[in-house]
Coordinates of C-alpha atoms and ligand atoms in Angstrom, one line a residue:
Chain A
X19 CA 41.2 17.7 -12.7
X20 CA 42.5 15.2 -10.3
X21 CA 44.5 11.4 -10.1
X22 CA 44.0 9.2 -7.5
X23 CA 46.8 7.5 -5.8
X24 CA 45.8 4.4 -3.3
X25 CA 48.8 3.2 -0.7
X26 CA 49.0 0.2 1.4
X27 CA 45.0 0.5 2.0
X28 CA 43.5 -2.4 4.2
X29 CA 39.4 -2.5 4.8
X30 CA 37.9 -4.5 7.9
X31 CA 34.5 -4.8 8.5
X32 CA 33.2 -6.1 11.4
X33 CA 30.1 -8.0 11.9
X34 CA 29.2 -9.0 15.6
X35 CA 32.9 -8.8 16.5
X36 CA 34.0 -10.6 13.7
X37 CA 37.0 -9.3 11.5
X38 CA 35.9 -9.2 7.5
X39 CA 38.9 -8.0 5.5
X40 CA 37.4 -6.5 2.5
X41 CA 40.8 -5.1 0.7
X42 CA 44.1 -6.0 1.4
X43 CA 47.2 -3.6 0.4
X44 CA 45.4 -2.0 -2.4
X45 CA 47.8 -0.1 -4.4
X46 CA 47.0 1.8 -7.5
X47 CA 47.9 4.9 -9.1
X48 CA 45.0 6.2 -11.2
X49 CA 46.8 8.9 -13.8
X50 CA 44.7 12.2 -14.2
X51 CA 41.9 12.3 -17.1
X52 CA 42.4 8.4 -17.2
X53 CA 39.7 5.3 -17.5
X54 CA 40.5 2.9 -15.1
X55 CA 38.3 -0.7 -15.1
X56 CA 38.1 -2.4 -11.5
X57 CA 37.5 -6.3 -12.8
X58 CA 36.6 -9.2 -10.2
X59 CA 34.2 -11.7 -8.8
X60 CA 31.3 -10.6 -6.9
X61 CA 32.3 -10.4 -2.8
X62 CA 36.2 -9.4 -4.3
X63 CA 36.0 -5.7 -2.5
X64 CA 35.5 -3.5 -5.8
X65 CA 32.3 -1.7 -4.5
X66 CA 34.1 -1.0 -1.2
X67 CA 37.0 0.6 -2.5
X68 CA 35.1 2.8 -4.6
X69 CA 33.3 3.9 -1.5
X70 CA 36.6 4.5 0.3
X71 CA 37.8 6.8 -2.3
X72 CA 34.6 9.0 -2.1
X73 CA 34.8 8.9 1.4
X74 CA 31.4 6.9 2.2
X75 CA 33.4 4.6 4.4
X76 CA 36.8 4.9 6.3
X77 CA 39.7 3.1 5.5
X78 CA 41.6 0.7 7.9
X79 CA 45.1 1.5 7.2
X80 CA 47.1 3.5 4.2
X81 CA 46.0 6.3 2.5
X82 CA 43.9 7.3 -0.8
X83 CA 44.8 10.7 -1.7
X84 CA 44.3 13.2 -4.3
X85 CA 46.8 15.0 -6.8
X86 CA 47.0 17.5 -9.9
X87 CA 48.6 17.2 -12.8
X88 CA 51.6 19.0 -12.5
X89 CA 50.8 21.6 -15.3
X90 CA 47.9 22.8 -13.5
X91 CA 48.6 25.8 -11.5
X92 CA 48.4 25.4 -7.6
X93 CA 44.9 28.1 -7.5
X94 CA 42.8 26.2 -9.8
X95 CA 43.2 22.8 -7.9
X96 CA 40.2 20.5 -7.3
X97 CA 39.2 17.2 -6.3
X98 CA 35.6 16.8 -6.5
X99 CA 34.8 12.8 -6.5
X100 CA 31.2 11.2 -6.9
X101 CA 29.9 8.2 -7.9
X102 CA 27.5 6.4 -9.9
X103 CA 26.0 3.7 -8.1
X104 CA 25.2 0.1 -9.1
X105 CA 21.3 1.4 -9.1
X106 CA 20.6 4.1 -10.0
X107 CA 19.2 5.5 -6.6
X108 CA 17.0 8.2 -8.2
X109 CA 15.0 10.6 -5.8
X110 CA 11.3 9.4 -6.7
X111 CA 9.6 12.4 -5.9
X112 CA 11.6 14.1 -8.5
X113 CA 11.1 14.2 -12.5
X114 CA 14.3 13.2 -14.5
X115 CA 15.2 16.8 -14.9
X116 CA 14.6 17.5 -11.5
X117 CA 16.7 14.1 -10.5
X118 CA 19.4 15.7 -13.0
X119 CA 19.7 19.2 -11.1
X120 CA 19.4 17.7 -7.7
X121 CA 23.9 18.4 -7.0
X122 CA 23.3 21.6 -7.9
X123 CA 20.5 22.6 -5.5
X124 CA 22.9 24.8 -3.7
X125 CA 23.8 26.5 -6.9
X126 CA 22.5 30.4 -7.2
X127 CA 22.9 30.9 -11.0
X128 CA 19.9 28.9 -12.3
X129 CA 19.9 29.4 -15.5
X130 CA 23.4 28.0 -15.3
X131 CA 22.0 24.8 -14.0
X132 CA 18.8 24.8 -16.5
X133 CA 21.6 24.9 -19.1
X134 CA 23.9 22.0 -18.0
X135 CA 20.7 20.0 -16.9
X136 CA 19.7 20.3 -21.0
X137 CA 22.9 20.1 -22.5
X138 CA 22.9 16.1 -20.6
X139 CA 19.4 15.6 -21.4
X140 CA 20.6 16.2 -24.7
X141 CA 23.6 14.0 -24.6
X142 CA 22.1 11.1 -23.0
X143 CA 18.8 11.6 -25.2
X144 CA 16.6 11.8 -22.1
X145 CA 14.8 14.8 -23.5
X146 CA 11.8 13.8 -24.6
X147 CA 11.4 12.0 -20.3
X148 CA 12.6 14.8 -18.6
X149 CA 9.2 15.0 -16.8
X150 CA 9.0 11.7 -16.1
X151 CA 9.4 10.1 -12.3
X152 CA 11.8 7.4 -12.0
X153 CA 8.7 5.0 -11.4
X154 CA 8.0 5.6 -14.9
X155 CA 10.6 5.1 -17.5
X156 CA 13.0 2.1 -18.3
X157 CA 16.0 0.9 -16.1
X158 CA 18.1 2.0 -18.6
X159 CA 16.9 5.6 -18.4
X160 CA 16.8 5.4 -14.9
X161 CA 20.5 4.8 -15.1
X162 CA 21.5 7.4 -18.0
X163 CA 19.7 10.0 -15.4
X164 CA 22.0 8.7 -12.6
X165 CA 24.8 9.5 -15.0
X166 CA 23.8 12.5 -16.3
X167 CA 22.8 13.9 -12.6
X168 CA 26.5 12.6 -11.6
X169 CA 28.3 14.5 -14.4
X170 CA 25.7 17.7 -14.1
X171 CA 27.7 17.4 -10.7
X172 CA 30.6 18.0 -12.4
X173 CA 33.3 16.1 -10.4
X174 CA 36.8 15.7 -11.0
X175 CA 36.7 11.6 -10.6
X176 CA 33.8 9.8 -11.5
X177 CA 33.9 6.2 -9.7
X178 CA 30.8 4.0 -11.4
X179 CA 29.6 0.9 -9.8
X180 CA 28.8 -1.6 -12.1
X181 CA 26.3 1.2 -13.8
X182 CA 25.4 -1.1 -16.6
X183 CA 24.7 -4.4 -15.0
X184 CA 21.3 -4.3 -14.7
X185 CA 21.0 -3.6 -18.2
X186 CA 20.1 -6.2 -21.5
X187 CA 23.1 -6.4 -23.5
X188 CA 21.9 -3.7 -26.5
X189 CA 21.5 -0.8 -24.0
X190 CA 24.4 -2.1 -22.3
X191 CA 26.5 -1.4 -25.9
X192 CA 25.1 1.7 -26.7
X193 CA 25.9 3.1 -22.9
X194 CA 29.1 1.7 -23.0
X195 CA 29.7 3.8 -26.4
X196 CA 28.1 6.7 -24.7
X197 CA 30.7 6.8 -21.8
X198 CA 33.6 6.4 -23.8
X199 CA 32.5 9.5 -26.1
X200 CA 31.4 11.3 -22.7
X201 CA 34.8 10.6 -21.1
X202 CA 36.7 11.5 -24.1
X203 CA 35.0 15.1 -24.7
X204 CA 34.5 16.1 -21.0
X205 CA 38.2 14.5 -20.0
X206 CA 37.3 13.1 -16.9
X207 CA 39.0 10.8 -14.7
X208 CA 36.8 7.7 -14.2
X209 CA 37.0 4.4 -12.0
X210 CA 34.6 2.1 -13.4
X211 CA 33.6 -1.1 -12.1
X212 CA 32.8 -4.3 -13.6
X213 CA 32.8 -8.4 -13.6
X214 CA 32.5 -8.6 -17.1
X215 CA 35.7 -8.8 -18.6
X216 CA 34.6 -7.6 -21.8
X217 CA 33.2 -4.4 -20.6
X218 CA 36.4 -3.8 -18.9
X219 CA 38.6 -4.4 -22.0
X220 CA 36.6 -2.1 -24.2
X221 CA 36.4 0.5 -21.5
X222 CA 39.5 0.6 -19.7
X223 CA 42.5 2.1 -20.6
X224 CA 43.9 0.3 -17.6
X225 CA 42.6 -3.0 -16.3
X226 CA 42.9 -3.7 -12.7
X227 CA 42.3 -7.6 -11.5
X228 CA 40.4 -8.1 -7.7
X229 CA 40.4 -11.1 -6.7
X230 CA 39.3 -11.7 -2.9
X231 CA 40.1 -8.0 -1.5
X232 CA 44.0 -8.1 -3.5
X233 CA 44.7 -6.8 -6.5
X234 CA 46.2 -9.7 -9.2
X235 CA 47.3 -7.4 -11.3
X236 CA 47.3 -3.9 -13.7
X237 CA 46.9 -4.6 -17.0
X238 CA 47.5 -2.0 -19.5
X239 CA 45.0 -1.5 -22.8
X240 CA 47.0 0.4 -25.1
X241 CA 44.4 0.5 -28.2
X242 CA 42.7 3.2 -29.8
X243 CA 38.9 3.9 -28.9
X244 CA 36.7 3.1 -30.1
X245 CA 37.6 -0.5 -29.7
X246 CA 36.7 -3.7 -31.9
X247 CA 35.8 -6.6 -29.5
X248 CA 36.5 -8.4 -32.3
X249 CA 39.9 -7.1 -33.2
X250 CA 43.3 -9.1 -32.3
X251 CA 44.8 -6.7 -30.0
X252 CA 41.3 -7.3 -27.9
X253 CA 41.0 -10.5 -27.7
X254 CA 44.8 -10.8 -26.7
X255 CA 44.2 -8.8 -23.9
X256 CA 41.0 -10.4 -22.8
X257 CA 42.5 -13.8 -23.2
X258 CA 45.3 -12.2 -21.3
X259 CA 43.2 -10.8 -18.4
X260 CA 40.7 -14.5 -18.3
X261 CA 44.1 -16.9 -18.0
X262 CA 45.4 -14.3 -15.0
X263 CA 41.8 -14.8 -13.1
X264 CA 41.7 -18.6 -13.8
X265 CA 45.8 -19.1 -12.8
X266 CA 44.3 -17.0 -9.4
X267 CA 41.2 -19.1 -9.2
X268 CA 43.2 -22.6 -9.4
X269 CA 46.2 -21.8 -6.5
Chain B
X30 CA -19.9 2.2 -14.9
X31 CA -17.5 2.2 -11.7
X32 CA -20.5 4.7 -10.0
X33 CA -23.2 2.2 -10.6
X34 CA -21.3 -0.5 -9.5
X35 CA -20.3 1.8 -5.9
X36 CA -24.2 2.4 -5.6
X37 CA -25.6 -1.2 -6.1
X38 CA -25.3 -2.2 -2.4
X39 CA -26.8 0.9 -1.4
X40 CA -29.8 0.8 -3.5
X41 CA -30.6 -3.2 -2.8
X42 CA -30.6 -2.1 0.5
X43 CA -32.9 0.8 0.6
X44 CA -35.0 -1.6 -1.5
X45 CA -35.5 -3.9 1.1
X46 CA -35.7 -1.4 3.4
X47 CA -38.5 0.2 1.2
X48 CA -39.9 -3.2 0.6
X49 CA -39.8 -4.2 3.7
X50 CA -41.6 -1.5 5.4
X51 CA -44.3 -1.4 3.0
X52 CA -45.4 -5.0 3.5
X53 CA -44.7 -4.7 7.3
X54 CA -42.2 -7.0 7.8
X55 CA -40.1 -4.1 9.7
X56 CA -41.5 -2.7 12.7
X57 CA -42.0 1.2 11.8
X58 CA -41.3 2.1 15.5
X59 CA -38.0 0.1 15.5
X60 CA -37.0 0.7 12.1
X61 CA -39.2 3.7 10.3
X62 CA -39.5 3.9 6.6
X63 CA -37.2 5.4 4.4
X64 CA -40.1 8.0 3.6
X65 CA -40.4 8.7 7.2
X66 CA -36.6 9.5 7.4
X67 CA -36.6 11.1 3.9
X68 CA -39.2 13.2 5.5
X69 CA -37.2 14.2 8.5
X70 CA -34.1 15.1 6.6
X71 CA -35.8 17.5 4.7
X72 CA -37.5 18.8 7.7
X73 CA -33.9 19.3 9.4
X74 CA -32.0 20.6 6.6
X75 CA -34.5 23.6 5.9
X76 CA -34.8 24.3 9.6
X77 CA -31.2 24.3 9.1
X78 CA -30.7 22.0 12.5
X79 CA -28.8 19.7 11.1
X80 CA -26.5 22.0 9.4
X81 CA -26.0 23.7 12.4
X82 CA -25.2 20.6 13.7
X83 CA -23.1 19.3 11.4
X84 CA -20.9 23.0 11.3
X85 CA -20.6 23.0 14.9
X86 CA -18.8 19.2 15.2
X87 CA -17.0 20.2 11.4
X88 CA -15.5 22.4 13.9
X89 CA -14.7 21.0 16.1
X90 CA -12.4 18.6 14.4
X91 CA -11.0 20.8 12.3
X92 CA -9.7 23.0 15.4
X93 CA -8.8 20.0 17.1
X94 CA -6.6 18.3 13.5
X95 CA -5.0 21.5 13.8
X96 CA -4.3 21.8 16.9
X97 CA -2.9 18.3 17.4
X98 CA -0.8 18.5 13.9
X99 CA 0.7 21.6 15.2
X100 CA 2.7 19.5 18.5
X101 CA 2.5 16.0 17.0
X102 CA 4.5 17.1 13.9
X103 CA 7.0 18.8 15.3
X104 CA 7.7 16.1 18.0
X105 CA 7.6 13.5 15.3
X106 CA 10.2 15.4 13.3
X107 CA 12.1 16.3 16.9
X108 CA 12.4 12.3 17.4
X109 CA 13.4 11.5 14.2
X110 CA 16.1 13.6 14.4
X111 CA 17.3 13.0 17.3
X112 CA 16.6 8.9 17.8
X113 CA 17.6 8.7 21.5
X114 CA 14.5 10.2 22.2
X115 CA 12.8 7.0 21.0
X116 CA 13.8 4.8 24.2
X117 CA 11.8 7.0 26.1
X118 CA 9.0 7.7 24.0
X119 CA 8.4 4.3 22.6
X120 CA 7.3 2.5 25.7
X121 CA 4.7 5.5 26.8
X122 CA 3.5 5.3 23.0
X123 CA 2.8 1.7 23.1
X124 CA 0.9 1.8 26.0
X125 CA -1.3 5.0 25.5
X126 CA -1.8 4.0 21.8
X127 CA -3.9 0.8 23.5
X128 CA -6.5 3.6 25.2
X129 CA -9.2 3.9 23.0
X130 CA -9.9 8.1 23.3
X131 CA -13.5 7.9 24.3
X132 CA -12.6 6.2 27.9
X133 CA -10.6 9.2 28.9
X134 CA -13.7 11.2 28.5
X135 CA -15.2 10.9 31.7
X136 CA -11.7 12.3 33.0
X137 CA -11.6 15.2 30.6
X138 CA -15.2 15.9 31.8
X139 CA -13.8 16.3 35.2
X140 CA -11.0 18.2 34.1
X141 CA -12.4 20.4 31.1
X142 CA -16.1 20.3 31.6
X143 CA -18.7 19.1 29.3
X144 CA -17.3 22.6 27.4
X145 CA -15.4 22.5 24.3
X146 CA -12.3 22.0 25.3
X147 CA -13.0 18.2 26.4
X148 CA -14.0 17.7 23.2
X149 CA -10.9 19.3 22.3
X150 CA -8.8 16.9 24.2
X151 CA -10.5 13.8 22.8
X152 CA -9.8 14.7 19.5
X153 CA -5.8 15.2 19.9
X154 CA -6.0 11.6 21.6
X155 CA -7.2 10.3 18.5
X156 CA -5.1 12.1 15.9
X157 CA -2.3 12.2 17.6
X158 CA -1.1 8.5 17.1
X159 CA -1.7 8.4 13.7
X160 CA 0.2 11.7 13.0
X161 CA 2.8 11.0 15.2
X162 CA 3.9 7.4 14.1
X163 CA 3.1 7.7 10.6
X164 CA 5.1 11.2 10.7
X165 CA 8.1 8.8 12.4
X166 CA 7.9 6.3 10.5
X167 CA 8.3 8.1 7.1
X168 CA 11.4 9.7 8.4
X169 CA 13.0 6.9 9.9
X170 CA 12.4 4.6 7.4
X171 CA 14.4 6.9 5.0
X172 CA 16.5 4.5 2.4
X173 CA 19.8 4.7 3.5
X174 CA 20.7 4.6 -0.4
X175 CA 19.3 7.8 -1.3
X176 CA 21.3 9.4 1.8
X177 CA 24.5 8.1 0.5
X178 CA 23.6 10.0 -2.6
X179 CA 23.2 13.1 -0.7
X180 CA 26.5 12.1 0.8
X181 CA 28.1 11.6 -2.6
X182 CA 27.4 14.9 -3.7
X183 CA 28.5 16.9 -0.1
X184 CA 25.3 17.3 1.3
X185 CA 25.3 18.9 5.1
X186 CA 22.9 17.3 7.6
X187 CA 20.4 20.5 6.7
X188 CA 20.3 19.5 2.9
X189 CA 19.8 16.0 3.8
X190 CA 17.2 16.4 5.9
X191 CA 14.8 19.2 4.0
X192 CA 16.1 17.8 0.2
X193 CA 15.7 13.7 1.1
X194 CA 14.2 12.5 4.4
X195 CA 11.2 15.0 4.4
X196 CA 10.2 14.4 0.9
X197 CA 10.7 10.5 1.1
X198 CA 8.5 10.9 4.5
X199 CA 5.8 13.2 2.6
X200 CA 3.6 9.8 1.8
X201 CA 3.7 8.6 4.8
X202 CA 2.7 12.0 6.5
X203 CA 0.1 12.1 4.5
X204 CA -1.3 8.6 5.1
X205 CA -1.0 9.7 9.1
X206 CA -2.7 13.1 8.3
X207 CA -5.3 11.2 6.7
X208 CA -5.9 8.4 9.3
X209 CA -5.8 11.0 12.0
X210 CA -8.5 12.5 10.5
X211 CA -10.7 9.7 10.1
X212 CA -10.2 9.0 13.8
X213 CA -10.9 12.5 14.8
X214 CA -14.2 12.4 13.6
X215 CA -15.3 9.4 14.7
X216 CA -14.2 10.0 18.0
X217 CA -15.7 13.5 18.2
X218 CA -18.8 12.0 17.5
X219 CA -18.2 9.6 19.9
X220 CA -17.7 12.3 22.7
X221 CA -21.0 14.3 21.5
X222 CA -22.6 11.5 22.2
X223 CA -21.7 11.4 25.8
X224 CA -21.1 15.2 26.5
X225 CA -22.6 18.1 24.7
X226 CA -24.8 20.2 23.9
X227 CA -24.7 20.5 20.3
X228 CA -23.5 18.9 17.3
X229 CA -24.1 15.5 15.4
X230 CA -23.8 12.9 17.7
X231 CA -25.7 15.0 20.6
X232 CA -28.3 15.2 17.5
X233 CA -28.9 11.7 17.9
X234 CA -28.4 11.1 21.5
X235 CA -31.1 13.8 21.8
X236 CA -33.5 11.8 19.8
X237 CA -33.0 8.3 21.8
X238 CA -34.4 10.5 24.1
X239 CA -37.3 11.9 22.4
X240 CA -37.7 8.0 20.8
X241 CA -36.8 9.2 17.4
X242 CA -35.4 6.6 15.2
X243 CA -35.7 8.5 12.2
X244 CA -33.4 11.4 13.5
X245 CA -31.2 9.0 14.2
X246 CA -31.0 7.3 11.0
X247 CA -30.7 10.7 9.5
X248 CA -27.9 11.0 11.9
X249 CA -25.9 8.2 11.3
X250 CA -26.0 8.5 7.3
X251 CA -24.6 12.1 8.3
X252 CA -21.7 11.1 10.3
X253 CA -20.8 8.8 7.3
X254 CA -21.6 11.1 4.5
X255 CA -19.3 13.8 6.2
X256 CA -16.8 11.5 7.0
X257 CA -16.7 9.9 3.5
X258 CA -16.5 13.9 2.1
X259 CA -13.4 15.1 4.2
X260 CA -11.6 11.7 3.3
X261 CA -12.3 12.0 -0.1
X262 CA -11.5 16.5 -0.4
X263 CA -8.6 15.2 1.7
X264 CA -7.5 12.7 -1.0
X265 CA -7.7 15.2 -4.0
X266 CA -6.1 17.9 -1.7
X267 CA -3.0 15.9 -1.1
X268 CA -2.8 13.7 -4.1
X269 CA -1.6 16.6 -6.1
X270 CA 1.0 17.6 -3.4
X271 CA 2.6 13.8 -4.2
X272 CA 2.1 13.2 -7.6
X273 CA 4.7 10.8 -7.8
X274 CA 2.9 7.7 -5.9
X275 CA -0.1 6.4 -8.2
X276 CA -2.0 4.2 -6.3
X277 CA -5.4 5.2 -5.0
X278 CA -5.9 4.1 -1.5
X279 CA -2.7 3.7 0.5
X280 CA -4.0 1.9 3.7
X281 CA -6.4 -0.2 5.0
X282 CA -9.5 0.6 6.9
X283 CA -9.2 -0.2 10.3
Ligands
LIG4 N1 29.0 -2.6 5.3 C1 29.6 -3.8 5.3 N2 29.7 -4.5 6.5 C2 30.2 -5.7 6.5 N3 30.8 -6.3 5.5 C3 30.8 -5.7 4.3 C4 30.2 -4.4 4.1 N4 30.4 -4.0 2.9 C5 31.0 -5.0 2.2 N5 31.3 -6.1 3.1 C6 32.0 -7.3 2.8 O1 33.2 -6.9 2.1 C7 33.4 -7.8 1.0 C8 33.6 -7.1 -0.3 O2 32.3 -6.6 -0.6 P1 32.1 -5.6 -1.9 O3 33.1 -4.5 -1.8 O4 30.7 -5.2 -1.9 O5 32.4 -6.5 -3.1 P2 32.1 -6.4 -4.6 O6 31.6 -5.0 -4.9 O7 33.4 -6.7 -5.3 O8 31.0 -7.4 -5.0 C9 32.3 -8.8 1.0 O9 32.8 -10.0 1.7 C10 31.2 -8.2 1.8 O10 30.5 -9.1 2.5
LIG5 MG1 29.7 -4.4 -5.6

């Protein structure tokens, strides 16, 4: 179990000795066991903050750290991160199951790993493909098997790059519905990334606006899941979250 | 149906051949009938000449694949590693890869003798490019994505390497194994024909000399016959090691 807290972070790139600054004073506090949705354009920095807080890339300035919830006792602390890229980035020499156990090559019990590998087949209904290569099932298999090898991983924080973008809008639902019913029975802390705004309202139990490498603002979902995209409190919020991005997009 | 279609063009040629013989339009002295060399094959097989022949060159290449997969891999897999290497290897590679094996042959005669171990030497010439680069190439061309992944879940260098590059590279090494032993043979045979004593190509070198066409005809349809078979047991060797890629034939002909 772990929170992330984000201070003061600043991201340059360089390209042949030109300055790029992705993020700009990035502060967020992301509450243990909590679903956070990163919203914002294309270019606006989301991807590169995940990758600063699971330590693919180095940060500028400021400081992303870790911390427990303070009921946890001090010996069971952990802070595992991973990530669930925007493809799915599956091994292709390696069957579904095999793509699933891949974290846990270093793991000596492996009976241990048979059994988590089938209890996300089973959750993700990838059963019936578990010997299937990547080159041979759907995109949206491909990326329930990136999900399920992340979470066979086990990590603390789960930071997910725009997981379901590539996906047509039914499988998109039903993974959506998936996640939240993953996140609520495995209690997870999860970063998830979007640009659809609609995603991040059902998702999100906080809503965090990019725009350009700042943050806009934190907006707070407080309704029950499962959520009705239909429902008042929904719309209000998405209405809410679309006026903040145009006021941003007309300065 | 896909057999049939593979042995049309050689049976419209043999007909021609055949045809072409009996009427007289082919010179039998240039160009002997295909009973004449149906004749002599069977004449060399149950002497067992020709297998002799063909064992002793078979052997040749096969000691000499070996031999040359057993530096070329590990030198690939040292350079991959360690890519500062490359500067200094690239520009030698580049320029030996233009020296076609069979022209160093007069040197290794000097050096080696017309013995086995110039024929030896000929054959890591050819293999070793096609081992070597292909070998390279699969591990440097490694998709950066899938190393983040191993990255992502706290993979050390070691993982990395044995759990992503080398089995992303496997294709690739095979497609070098492959080529390199195409080339081996055909420059083995190349180097019988100018030094040695036995095997296939001094088979037919012998029977220019003895004005033999039909030994040489039973010659050449050796050298392709044997080369066709170790491509195609290679094939189904390897194709079950990398079950993953589909596709038939992976590279062209060159
Ligand atoms: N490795 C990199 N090198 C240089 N510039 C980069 C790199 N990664 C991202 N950027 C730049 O940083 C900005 C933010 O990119 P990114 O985080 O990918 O945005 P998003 O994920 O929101 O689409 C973009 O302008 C992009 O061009
Ligand atoms: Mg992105």
């Amino acid at each position: 179990m772990a929170g992330v807290k984000i201070q003061k972070v600043d991201k340059n790139f360089y390209i042949n000795g030109q300055g790029i600054n992705a993020l700009s004073d990035i502060n967020i506090t992301i509450e243990d066991r909590s679903f956070v949705a990163l919203v914002g354009k294309s270019g606006s920095g989301k991807t590169t903050l995940l990758k600063l807080i699971c330590g693919l890339e180095k940060s500028t300035r400021g400081e992303i750290s870790f911390f427990q919830p303070p009921e946890k006792s001090m010996n069971c602390q952990s802070n595992k991160v991973s990530i669930v890229f925007q493809e799915p980035r599956l091994m292709p020499w390696l069957t579904v199951e095999q793509n699933m156990a891949f974290p846990l090559i270093k793991e000596k019990n492996r009976d241990l790993v048979s059994q988590t590998v089938n209890h996300y087949l089973d959750l993700l209904v990838l059963k019936e493909f578990k010997n299937a290569y990547p080159s041979q099932i759907s995109g949206g298999m491909a990326q329930r098997t990136a999900l399920g090898r992340t979470l066979c991983y086990d990590p603390d924080v789960i930071l997910m790059d725009e997981p379901l973008g590539a996906l047509d809008a039914f499988t998109r639902k039903k993974l959506q519905v998936d996640l939240i019913n993953i996140f609520q029975l495995k209690k997870k802390t999860i970063v998830f990334v979007t640009h659809d705004v609609d995603e991040a309202v059902f998702l999100g139990q906080k809503v965090v606006i990019f725009e350009a490498g700042k943050i806009i603002e934190h907006v707070p979902v407080n309704i029950d899941y499962p959520r009705d995209p239909l429902s008042r409190d929904f719309l209000q919020v998405k209405k809410k979250i679309l006026s903040l991005i145009e006021a941003e997009n007309f300065h | 149906m896909k057999v049939l279609k593979c042995l049309t063009i050689p049976f419209v040629i043999l007909a021609l051949w055949f045809i072409g013989s009996t009427v007289g339009i082919i010179n039998q002295y240039i160009i002997p009938p295909p009973s004449r060399v149906l004749h002599t094959a069977i004449t060399l097989l149950s002497s067992g000449l020709l297998l002799e022949h063909i064992a002793t060159s078979l052997f040749r290449v096969f000691a000499g694949f070996f031999a040359t997969v057993l530096f070329a891999f590990p030198l690939a897999v040292l350079v991959g590693i360690k890519r500062k290497l490359q500067d200094f290897i690239e520009p030698v590679l580049d320029f030996l890869g233009h020296i076609p094996p069979i022209a160093c042959i007069p040197m290794f005669i000097l050096w080696f003798g017309i013995g086995e171990a110039s024929k030896l030497a000929v054959i890591i010439l050819a293999t070793f490019f096609p081992v070597f680069l292909n070998t390279l190439n699969g591990i440097l061309s490694c998709d950066k994505q899938l190393l983040e992944v191993g990255d992502v879940f706290g993979f050390k260098d070691r993982d990395k390497f044995l759990r992503i590059i080398m089995p992303s590279a496997l294709p690739s090494i095979i497609v070098g194994l492959r080529l390199g032993l195409g080339y081996s043979w055909r420059a083995l045979v190349g180097a019988e024909l100018i030094a040695a004593s036995s095997g296939i190509g001094y088979m037919i070198i012998e029977a220019e000399q003895l004005s033999r066409p039909d030994i040489i005809i039973v010659g050449i349809i050796t050298i392709g016959l044997c080369g066709y078979l170790i491509d195609y047991c290679f094939f189904r060797l390897t194709s079950c090691i990398i079950p993953w890629t589909r596709k038939r034939s992976v590279y062209g002909r060159s």
